[in-house]
Tab-separated table of C-alpha atoms in Angstrom:
chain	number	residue	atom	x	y	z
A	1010	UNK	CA	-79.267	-98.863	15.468
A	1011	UNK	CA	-82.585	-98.114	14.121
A	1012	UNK	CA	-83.749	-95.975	17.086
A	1013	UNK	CA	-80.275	-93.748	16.529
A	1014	UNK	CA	-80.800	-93.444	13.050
A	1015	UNK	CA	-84.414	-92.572	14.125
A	1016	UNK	CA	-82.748	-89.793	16.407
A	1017	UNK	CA	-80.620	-88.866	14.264
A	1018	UNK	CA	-82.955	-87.899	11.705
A	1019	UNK	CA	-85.305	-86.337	13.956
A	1020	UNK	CA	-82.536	-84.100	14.891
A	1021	UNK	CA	-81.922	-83.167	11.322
A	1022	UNK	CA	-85.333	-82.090	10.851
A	1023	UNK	CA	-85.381	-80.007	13.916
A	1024	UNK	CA	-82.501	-78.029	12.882
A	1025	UNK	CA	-84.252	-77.989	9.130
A	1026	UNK	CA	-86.918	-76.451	10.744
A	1027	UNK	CA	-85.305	-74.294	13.055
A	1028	UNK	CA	-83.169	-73.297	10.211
A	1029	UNK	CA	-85.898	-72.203	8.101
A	1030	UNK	CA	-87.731	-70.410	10.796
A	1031	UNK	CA	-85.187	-68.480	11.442
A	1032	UNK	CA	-84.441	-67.433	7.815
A	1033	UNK	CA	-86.936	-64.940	7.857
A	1034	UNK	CA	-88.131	-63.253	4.675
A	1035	UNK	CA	-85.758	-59.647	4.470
A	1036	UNK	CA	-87.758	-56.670	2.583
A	1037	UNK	CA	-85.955	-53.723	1.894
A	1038	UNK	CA	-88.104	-50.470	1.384
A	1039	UNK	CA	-87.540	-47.273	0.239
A	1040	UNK	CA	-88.938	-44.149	1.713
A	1041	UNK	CA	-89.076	-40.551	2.164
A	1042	UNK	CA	-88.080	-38.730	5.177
A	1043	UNK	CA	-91.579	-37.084	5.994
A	1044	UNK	CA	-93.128	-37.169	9.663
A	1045	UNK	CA	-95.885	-40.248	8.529
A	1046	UNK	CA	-93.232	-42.355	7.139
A	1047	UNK	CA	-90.484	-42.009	10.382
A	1048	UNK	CA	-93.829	-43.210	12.099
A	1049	UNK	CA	-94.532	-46.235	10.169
A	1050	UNK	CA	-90.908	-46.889	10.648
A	1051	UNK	CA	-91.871	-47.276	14.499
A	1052	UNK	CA	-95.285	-48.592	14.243
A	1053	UNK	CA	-94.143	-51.535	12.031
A	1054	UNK	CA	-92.473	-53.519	15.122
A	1055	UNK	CA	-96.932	-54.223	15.639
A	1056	UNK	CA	-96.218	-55.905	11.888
A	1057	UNK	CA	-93.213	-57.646	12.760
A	1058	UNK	CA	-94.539	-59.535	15.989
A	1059	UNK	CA	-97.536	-60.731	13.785
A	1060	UNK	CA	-95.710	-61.768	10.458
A	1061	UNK	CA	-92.455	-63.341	12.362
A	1062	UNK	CA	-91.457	-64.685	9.258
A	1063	UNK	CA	-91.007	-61.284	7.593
A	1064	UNK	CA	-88.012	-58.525	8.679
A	1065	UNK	CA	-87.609	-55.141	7.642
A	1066	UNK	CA	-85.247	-53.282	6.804
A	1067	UNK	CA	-85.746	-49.632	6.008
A	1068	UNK	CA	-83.537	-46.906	3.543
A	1069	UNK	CA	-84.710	-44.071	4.435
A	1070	UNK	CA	-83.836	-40.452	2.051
A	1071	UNK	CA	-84.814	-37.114	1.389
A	1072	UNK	CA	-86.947	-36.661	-1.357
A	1073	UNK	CA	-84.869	-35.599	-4.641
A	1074	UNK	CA	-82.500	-38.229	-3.776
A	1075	UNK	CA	-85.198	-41.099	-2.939
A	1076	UNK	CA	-86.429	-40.220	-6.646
A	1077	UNK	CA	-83.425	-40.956	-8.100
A	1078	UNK	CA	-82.616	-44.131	-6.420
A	1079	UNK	CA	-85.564	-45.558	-6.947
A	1080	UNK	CA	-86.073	-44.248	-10.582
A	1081	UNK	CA	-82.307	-45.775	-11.748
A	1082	UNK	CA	-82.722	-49.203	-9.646
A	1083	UNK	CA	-85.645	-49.916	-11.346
A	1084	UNK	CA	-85.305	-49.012	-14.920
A	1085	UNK	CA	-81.565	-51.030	-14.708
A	1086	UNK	CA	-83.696	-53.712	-12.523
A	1087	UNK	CA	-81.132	-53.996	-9.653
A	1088	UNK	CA	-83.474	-55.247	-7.675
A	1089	UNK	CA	-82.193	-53.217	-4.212
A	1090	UNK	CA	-85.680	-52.801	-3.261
A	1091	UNK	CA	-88.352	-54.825	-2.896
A	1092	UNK	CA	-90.645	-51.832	-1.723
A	1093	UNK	CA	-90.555	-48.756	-2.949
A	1094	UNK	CA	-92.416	-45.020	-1.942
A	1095	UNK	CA	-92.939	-43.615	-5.017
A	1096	UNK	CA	-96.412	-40.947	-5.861
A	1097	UNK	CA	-98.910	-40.532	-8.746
A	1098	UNK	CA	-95.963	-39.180	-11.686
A	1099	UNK	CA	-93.972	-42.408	-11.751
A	1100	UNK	CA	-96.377	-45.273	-10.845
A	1101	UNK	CA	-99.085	-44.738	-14.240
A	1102	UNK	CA	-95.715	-44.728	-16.276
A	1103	UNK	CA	-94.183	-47.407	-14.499
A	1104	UNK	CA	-96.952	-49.015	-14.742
A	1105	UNK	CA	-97.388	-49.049	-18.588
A	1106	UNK	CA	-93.943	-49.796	-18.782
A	1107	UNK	CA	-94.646	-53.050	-16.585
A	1108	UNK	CA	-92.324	-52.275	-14.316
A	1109	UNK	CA	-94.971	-52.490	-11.042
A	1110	UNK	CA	-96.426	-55.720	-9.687
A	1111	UNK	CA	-99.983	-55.445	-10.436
A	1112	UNK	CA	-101.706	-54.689	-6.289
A	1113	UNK	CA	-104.235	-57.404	-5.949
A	1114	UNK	CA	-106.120	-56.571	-2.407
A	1115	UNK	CA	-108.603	-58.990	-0.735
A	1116	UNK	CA	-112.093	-57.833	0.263
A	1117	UNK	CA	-110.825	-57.301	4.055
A	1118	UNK	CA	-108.576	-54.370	2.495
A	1119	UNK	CA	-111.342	-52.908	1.193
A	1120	UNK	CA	-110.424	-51.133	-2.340
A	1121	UNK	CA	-113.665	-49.360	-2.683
A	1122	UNK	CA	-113.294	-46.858	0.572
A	1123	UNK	CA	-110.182	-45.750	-1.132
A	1124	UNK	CA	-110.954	-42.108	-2.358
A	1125	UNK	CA	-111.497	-42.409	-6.282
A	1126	UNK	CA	-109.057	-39.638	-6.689
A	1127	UNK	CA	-106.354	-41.674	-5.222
A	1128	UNK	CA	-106.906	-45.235	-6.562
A	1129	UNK	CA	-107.602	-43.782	-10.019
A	1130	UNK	CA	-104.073	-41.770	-9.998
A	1131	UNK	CA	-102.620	-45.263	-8.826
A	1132	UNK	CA	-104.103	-47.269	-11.940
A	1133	UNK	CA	-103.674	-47.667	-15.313
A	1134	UNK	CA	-106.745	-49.420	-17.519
A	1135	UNK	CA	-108.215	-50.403	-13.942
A	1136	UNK	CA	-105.148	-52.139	-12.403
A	1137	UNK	CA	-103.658	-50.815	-9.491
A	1138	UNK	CA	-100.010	-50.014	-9.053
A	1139	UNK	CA	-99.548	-48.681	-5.958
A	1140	UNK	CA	-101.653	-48.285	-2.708
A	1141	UNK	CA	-101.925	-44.645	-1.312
A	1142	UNK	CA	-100.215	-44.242	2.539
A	1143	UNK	CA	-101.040	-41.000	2.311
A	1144	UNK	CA	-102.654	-38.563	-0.125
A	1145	UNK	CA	-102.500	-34.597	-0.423
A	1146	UNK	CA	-104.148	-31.972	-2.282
A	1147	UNK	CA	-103.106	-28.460	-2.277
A	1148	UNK	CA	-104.653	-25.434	-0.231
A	1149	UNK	CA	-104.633	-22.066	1.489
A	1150	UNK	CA	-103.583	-22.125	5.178
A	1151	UNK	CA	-103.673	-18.906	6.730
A	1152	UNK	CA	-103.555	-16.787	10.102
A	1153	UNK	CA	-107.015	-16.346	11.033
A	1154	UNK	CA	-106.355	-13.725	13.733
A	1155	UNK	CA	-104.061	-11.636	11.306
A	1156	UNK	CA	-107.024	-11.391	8.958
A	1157	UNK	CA	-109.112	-10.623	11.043
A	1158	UNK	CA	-106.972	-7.948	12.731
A	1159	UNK	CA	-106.671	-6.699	8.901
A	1160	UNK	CA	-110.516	-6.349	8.546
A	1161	UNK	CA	-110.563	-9.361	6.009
A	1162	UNK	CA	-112.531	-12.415	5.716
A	1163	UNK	CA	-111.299	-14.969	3.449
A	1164	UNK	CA	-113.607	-16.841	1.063
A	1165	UNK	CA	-113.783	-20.348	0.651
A	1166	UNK	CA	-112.735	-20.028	-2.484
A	1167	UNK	CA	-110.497	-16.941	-2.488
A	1168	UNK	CA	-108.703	-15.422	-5.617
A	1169	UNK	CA	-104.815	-15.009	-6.391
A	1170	UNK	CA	-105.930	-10.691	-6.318
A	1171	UNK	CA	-107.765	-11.456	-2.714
A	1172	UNK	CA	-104.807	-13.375	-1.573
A	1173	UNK	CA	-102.024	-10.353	-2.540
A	1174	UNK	CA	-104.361	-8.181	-0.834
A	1175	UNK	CA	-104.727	-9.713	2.264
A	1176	UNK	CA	-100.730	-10.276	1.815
A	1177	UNK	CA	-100.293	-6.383	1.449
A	1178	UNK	CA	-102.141	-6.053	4.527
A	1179	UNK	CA	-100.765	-8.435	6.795
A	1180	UNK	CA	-97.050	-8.506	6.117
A	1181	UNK	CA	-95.062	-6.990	9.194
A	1182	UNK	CA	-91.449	-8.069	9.089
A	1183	UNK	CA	-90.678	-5.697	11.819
A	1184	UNK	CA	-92.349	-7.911	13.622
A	1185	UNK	CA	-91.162	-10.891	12.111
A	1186	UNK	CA	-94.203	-11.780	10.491
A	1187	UNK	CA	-94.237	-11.897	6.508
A	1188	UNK	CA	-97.453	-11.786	4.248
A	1189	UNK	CA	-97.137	-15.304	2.348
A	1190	UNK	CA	-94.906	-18.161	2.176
A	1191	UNK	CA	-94.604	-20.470	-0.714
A	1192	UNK	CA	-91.858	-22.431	-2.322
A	1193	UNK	CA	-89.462	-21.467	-3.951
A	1194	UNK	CA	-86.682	-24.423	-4.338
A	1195	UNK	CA	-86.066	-25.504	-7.276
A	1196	UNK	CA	-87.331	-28.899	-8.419
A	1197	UNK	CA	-90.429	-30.514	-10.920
A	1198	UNK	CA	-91.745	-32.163	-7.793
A	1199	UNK	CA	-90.895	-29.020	-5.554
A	1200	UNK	CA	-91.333	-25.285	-6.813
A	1201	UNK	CA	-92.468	-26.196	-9.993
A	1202	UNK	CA	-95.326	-28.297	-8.219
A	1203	UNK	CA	-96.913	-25.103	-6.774
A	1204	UNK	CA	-95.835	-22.930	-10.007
A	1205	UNK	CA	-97.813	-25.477	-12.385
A	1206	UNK	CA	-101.038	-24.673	-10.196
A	1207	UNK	CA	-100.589	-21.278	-10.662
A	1208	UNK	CA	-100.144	-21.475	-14.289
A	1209	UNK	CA	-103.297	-23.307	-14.335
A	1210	UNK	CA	-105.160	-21.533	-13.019
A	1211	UNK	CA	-103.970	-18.367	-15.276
A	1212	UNK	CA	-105.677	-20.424	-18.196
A	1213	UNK	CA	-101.572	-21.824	-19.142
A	1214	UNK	CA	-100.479	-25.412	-19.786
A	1215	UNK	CA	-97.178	-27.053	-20.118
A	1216	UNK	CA	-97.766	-28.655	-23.820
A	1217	UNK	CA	-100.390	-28.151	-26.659
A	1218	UNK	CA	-102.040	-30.679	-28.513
A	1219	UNK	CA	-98.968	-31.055	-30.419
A	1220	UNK	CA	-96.364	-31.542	-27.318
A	1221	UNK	CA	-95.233	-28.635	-28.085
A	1222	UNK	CA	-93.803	-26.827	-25.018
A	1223	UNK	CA	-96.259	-23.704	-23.928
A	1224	UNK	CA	-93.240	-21.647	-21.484
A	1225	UNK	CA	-93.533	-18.271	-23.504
A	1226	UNK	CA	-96.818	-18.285	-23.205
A	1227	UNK	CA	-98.607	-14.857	-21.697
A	1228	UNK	CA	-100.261	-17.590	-18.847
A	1229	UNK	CA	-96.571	-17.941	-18.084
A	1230	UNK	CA	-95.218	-14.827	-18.293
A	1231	UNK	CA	-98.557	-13.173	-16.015
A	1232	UNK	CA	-97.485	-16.808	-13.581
A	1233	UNK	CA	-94.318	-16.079	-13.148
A	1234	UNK	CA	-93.771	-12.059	-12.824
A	1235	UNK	CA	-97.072	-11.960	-10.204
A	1236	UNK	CA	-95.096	-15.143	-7.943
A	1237	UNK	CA	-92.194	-13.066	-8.062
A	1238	UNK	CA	-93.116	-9.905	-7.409
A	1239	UNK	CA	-95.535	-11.329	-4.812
A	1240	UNK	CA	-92.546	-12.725	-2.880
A	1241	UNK	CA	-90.546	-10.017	-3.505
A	1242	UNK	CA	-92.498	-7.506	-1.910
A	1243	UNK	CA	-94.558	-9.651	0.765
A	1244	UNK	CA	-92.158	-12.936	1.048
A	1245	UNK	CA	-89.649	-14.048	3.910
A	1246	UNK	CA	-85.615	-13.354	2.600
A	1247	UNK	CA	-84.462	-16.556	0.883
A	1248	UNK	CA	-87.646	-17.488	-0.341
A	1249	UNK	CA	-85.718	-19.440	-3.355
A	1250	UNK	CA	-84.179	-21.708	-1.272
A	1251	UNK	CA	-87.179	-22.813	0.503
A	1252	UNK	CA	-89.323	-25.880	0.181
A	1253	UNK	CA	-91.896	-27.632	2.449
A	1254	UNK	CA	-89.867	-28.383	5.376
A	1255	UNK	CA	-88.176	-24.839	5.542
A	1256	UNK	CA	-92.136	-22.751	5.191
A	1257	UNK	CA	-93.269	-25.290	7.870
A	1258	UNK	CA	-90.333	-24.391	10.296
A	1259	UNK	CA	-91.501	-20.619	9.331
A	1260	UNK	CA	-94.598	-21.544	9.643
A	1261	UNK	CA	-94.463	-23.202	12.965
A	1262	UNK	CA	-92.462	-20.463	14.266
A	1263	UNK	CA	-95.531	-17.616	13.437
A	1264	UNK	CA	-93.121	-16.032	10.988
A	1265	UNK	CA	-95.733	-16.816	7.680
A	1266	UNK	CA	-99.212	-15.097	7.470
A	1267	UNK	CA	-100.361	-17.155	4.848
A	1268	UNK	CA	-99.121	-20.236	2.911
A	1269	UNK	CA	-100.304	-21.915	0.229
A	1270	UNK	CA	-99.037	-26.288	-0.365
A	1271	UNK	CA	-100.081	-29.575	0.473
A	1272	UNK	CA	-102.983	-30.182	2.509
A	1273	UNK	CA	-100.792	-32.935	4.511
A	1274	UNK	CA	-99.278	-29.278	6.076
A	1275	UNK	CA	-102.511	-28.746	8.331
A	1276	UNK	CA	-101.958	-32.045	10.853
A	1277	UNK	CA	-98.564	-30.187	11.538
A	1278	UNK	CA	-99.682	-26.498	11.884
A	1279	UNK	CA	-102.815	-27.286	13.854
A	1280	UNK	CA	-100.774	-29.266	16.641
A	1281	UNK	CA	-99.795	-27.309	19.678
A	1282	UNK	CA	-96.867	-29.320	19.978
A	1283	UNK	CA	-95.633	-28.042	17.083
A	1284	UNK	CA	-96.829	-24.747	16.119
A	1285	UNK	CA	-97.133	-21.634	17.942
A	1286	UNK	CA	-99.846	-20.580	16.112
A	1287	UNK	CA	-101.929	-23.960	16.279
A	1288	UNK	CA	-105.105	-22.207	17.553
A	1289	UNK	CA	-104.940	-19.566	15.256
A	1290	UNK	CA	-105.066	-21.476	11.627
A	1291	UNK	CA	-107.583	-21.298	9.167
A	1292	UNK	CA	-108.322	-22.975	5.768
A	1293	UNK	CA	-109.492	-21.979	2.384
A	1294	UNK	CA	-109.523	-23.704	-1.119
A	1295	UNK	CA	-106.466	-23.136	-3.577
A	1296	UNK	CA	-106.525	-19.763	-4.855
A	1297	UNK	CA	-107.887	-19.379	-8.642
A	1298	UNK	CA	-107.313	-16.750	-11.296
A	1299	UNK	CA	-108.679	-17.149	-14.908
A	1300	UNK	CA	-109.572	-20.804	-14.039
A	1301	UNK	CA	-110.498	-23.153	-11.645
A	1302	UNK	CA	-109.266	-25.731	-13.566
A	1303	UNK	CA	-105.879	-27.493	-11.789
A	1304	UNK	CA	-105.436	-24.857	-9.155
A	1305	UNK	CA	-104.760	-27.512	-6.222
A	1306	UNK	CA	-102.873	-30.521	-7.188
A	1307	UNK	CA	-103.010	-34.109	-6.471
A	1308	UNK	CA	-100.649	-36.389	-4.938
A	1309	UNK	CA	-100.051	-39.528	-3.419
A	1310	UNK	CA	-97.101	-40.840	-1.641
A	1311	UNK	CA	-97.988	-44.856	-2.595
A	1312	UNK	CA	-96.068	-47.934	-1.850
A	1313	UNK	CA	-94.851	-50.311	-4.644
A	1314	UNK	CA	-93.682	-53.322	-5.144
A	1315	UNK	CA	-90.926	-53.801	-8.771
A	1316	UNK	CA	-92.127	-56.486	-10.947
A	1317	UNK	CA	-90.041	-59.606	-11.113
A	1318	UNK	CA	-89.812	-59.380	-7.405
A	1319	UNK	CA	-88.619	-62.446	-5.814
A	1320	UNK	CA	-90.923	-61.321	-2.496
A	1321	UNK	CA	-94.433	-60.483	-3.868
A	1322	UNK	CA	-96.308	-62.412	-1.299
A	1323	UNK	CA	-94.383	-60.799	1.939
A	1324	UNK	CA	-94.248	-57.220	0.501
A	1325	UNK	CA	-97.700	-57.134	-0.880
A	1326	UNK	CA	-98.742	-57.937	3.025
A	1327	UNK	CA	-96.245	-55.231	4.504
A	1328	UNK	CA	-97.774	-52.748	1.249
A	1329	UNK	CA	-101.318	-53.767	2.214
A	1330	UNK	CA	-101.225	-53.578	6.384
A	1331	UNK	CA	-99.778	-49.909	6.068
A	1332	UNK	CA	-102.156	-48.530	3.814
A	1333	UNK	CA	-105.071	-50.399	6.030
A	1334	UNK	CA	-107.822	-49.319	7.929
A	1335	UNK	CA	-106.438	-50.906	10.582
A	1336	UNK	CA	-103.167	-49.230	10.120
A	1337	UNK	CA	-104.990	-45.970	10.419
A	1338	UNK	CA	-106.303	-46.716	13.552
A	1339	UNK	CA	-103.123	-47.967	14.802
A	1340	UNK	CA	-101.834	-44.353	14.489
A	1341	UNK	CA	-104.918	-42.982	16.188
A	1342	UNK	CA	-104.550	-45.059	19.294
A	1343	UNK	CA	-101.075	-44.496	19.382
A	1344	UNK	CA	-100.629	-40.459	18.794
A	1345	UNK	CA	-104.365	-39.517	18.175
A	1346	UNK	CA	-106.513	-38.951	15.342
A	1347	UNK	CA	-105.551	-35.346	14.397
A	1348	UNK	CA	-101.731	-37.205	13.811
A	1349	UNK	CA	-103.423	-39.948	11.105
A	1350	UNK	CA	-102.050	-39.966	7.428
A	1351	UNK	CA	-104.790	-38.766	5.763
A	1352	UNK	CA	-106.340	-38.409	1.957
A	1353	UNK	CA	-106.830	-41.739	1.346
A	1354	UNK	CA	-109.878	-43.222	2.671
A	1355	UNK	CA	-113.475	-42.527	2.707
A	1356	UNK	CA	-113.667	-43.820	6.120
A	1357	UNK	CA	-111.304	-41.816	7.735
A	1358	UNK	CA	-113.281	-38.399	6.845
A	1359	UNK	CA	-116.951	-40.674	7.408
A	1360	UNK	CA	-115.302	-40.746	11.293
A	1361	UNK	CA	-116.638	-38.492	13.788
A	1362	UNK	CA	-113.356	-38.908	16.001
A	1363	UNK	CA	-111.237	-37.733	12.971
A	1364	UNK	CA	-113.346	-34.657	11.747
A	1365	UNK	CA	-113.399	-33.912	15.336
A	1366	UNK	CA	-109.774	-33.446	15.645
A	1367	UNK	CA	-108.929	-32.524	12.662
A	1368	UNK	CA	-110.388	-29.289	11.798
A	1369	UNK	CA	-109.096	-29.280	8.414
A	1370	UNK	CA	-110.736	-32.320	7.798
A	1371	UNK	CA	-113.483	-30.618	4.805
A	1372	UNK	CA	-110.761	-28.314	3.544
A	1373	UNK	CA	-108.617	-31.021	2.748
A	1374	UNK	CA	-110.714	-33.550	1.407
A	1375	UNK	CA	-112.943	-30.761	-0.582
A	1376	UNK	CA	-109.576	-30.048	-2.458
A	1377	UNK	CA	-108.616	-34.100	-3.027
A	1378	UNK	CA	-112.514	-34.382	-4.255
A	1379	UNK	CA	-111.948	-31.144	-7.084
A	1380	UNK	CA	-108.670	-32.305	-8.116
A	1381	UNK	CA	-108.862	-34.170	-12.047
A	1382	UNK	CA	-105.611	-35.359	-13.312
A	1383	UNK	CA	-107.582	-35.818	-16.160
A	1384	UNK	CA	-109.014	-32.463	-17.111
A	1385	UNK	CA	-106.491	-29.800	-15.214
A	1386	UNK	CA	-106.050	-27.195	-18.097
A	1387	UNK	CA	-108.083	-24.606	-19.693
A	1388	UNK	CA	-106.523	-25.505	-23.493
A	1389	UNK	CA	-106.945	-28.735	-23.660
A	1390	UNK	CA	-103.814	-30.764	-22.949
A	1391	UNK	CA	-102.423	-34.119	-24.578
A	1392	UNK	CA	-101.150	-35.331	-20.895
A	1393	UNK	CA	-102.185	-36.440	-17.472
A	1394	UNK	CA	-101.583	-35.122	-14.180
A	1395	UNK	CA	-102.191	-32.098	-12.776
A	1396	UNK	CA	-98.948	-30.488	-10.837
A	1397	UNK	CA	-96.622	-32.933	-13.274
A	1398	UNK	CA	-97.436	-34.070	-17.060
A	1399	UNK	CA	-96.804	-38.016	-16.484
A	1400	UNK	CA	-94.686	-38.372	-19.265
A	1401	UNK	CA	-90.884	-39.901	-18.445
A	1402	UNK	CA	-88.984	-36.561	-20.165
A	1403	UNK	CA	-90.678	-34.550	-17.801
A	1404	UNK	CA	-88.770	-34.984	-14.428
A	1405	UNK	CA	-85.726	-33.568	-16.559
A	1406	UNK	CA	-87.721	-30.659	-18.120
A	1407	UNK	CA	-89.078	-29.963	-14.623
A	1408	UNK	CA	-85.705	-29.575	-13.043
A	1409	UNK	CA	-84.314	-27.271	-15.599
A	1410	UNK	CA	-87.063	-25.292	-15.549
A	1411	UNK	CA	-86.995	-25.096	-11.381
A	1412	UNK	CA	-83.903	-24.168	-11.915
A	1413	UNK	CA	-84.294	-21.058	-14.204
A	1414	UNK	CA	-87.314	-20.098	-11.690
A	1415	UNK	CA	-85.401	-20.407	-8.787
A	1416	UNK	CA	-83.006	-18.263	-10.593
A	1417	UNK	CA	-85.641	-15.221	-11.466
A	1418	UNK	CA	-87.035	-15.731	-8.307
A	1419	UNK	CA	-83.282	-14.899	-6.489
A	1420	UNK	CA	-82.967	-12.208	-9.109
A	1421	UNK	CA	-79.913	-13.906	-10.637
A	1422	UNK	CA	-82.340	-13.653	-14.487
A	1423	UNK	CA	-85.206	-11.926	-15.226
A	1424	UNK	CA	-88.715	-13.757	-15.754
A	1425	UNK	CA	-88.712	-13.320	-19.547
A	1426	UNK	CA	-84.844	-14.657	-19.959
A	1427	UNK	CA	-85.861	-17.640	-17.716
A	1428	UNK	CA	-88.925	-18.263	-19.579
A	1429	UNK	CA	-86.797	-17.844	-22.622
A	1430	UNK	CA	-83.844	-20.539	-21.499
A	1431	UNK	CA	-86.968	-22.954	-20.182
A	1432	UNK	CA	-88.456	-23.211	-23.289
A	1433	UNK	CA	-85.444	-23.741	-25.384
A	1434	UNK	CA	-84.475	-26.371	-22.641
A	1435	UNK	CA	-87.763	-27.771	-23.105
A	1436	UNK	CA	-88.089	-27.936	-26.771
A	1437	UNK	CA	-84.709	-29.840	-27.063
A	1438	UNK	CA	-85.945	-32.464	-24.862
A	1439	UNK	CA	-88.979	-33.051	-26.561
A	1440	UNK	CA	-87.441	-33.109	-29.932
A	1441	UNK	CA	-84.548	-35.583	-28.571
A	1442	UNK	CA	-87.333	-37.863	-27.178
A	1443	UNK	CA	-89.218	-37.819	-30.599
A	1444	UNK	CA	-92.562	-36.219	-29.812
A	1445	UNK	CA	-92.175	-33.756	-32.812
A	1446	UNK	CA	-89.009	-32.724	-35.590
């Protein structure tokens, strides 16, 4: 009887065991559906065989609508997702909010090779928010052989009046080749990223001292009419419909002579397997005008983890292996090192085998190093961030005024009456949110 019993309970513990095994820990994480995350998708089967306890399972979404899932599941805390892709607008405002599991990282991990640019954009009063998986800055990428076929050499720091120029000179749509690309759908995080680097740099600022909203300003107004009449006249047809994806395509194709967005742009241009013109690109800085000050912008795509999780220890290992070191060199031993996600470590740029490959390498992190969220306007300015103010109202003043851009851009409005309906637009929302009566 005793030695049944004995069985018997051995038996029950087995299947305990085996039960428990096999009820593996289930994160859910959001992303975007960019070339470096579809590849983490693949690479994190090497995560899965060494943390058996942990599955994943991934939602992956375009962009606009990733921001919007992951911006109403966590303010109603659904809890759908216990990792989320989110960049350097939400996570300091998140953060404050508490809304983000404080990222504690072990020495292994290595906080201090992050670039200071990135973990500073992911922190508020020191904490970090949000690791980096990959990090961008903004730039000119341009057809070296068209230049020089056009007499030109490009500066390292060229001007907006060099870069219409060399536009004027090079655009040949007979031959299916147009002067410069840049975006023109609307969206804060899309044409109004590139538009706010512009404005910038044309000595212009999205709110005073007083949050009042600056969109009739002449910084504006010169902004706006010189990007339209720039695409106008030396611009692909459509140009208001088109974001990263669609100038990359155009891009790829040979069809752009110049094009100036995020440095991320150069690993995809520069490989042969993906661009025509792959031996053919060159790099400068972000054009400037008045200013230097914010004329590239600064980004992260970082992963997350909501507070109040009910997974912090599993996430905050899957968060922490694919913003590694190692992680990085997974990539390069698997596709190479000129296919690495790249502005986010000190080491990746200190690596012979990277710079090597990557002949964009100094551009890029040159532009990451001059970007300051902190100091990006000529007037001084009672926000943060550089392409973005990281305030919550202004995702919803950002899309209205993409919108009305867009618009003047597609020569549905003219510049002033857009200018005109953005700033009303603008003024109502701050008012409505309380900043001033």
């Amino acid at each position: 009887m005793k030695f049944r019993t004995r069985v018997a309970v051995a038996a029950a513990l087995a299947a305990s065991l085996c039960g428990q095994s096999q009820a593996a820990t289930e994160l859910v994480i959001a992303t975007v559906n960019n070339g470096h995350m579809i590849e983490m998708q693949k690479l994190s089967k090497n995560f899965e065989t060494a943390n058996p306890d942990i599955k994943l399972k991934w939602v992956t979404l375009e962009e606009g609508v990733l921001r919007q899932r992951v911006t109403t599941d966590i303010a109603t805390k659904g809890g759908q997702f216990d990792v989320m892709t989110i960049g350097m607008y939400e996570t300091p405002i998140w953060g404050k909010k508490g809304w983000l599991q404080e990222l504690k990282t072990d020495a292994k991990y290595d906080a201090d090779d992050l670039l200071p640019a990135m973990r500073n954009g992911l922190s508020v009063d020191g904490k970090m928010f949000a690791v980096p998986f990959y990090g961008e800055s903004s730039m000119l990428m341009y057809r070296k052989d068209l230049a020089d076929k056009a007499g030109i050499k490009v500066a390292d720091k060229p001007t907006w009046t060099e870069v219409k120029e060399l536009a004027s000179k090079i655009h040949d749509p007979k031959n299916g080749v147009y002067g410069i690309c840049l975006r023109g759908k609307p969206g804060w995080g899309d044409n109004m990223a590139f538009l706010t680097t512009l404005v910038n740099t044309n000595g212009g600022q999205w709110f005073d001292m007083n949050w009042k909203p600056q969109l009739e300003s002449k910084p504006w107004k010169d902004s706006i009419n010189f990007y339209v009449d720039l695409l106008k006249n030396y611009g692909p047809p459509g140009s208001s419909a088109n974001s990263f994806n669609e100038i990359l395509a155009l891009y790829n194709e040979g069809k752009c002579g110049m094009w100036i967005d995020a440095t991320i742009a150069a690993s995809f241009i520069t490989d042969p397997k993906q661009s025509k013109v792959a031996d053919k690109v060159a790099f400068a800085q972000a054009p400037t005008a008045v200013t230097p000050k914010g004329a590239n912008w600064l980004w992260a795509w970082a992963l997350a983890i909501p507070s109040g999780s009910k997974k912090v220890d599993a996430a905050t290992k899957f968060v922490t292996w694919a913003t590694s070191k190692e992680y990085i060199e997974l990539v390069a031993k698997t596709n190479g090192w000129a296919h690495v996600p790249t502005g986010t470590r000190k080491s990746t740029y200190a690596n012979p085998e990277f710079t090597k490959a990557a002949k964009f390498a100094a551009a890029e992190k040159a532009a990451i190093d001059s970007a300051n969220p902190n100091d990006s306007t000529l007037p001084k300015s009672p926000y943060v961030g550089v392409q973005f103010a990281a305030i919550p109202e202004f995702q919803a003043i950002g899309a209205t005024v993409g919108q009305q851009m867009s618009a003047a851009l597609a020569g549905k409005s003219t510049v002033d009456a857009a200018l005109k309906a953005s700033q009303v637009a603008a003024d109502r929302e701050m008012k409505k949110a309380g900043y001033y009566k």
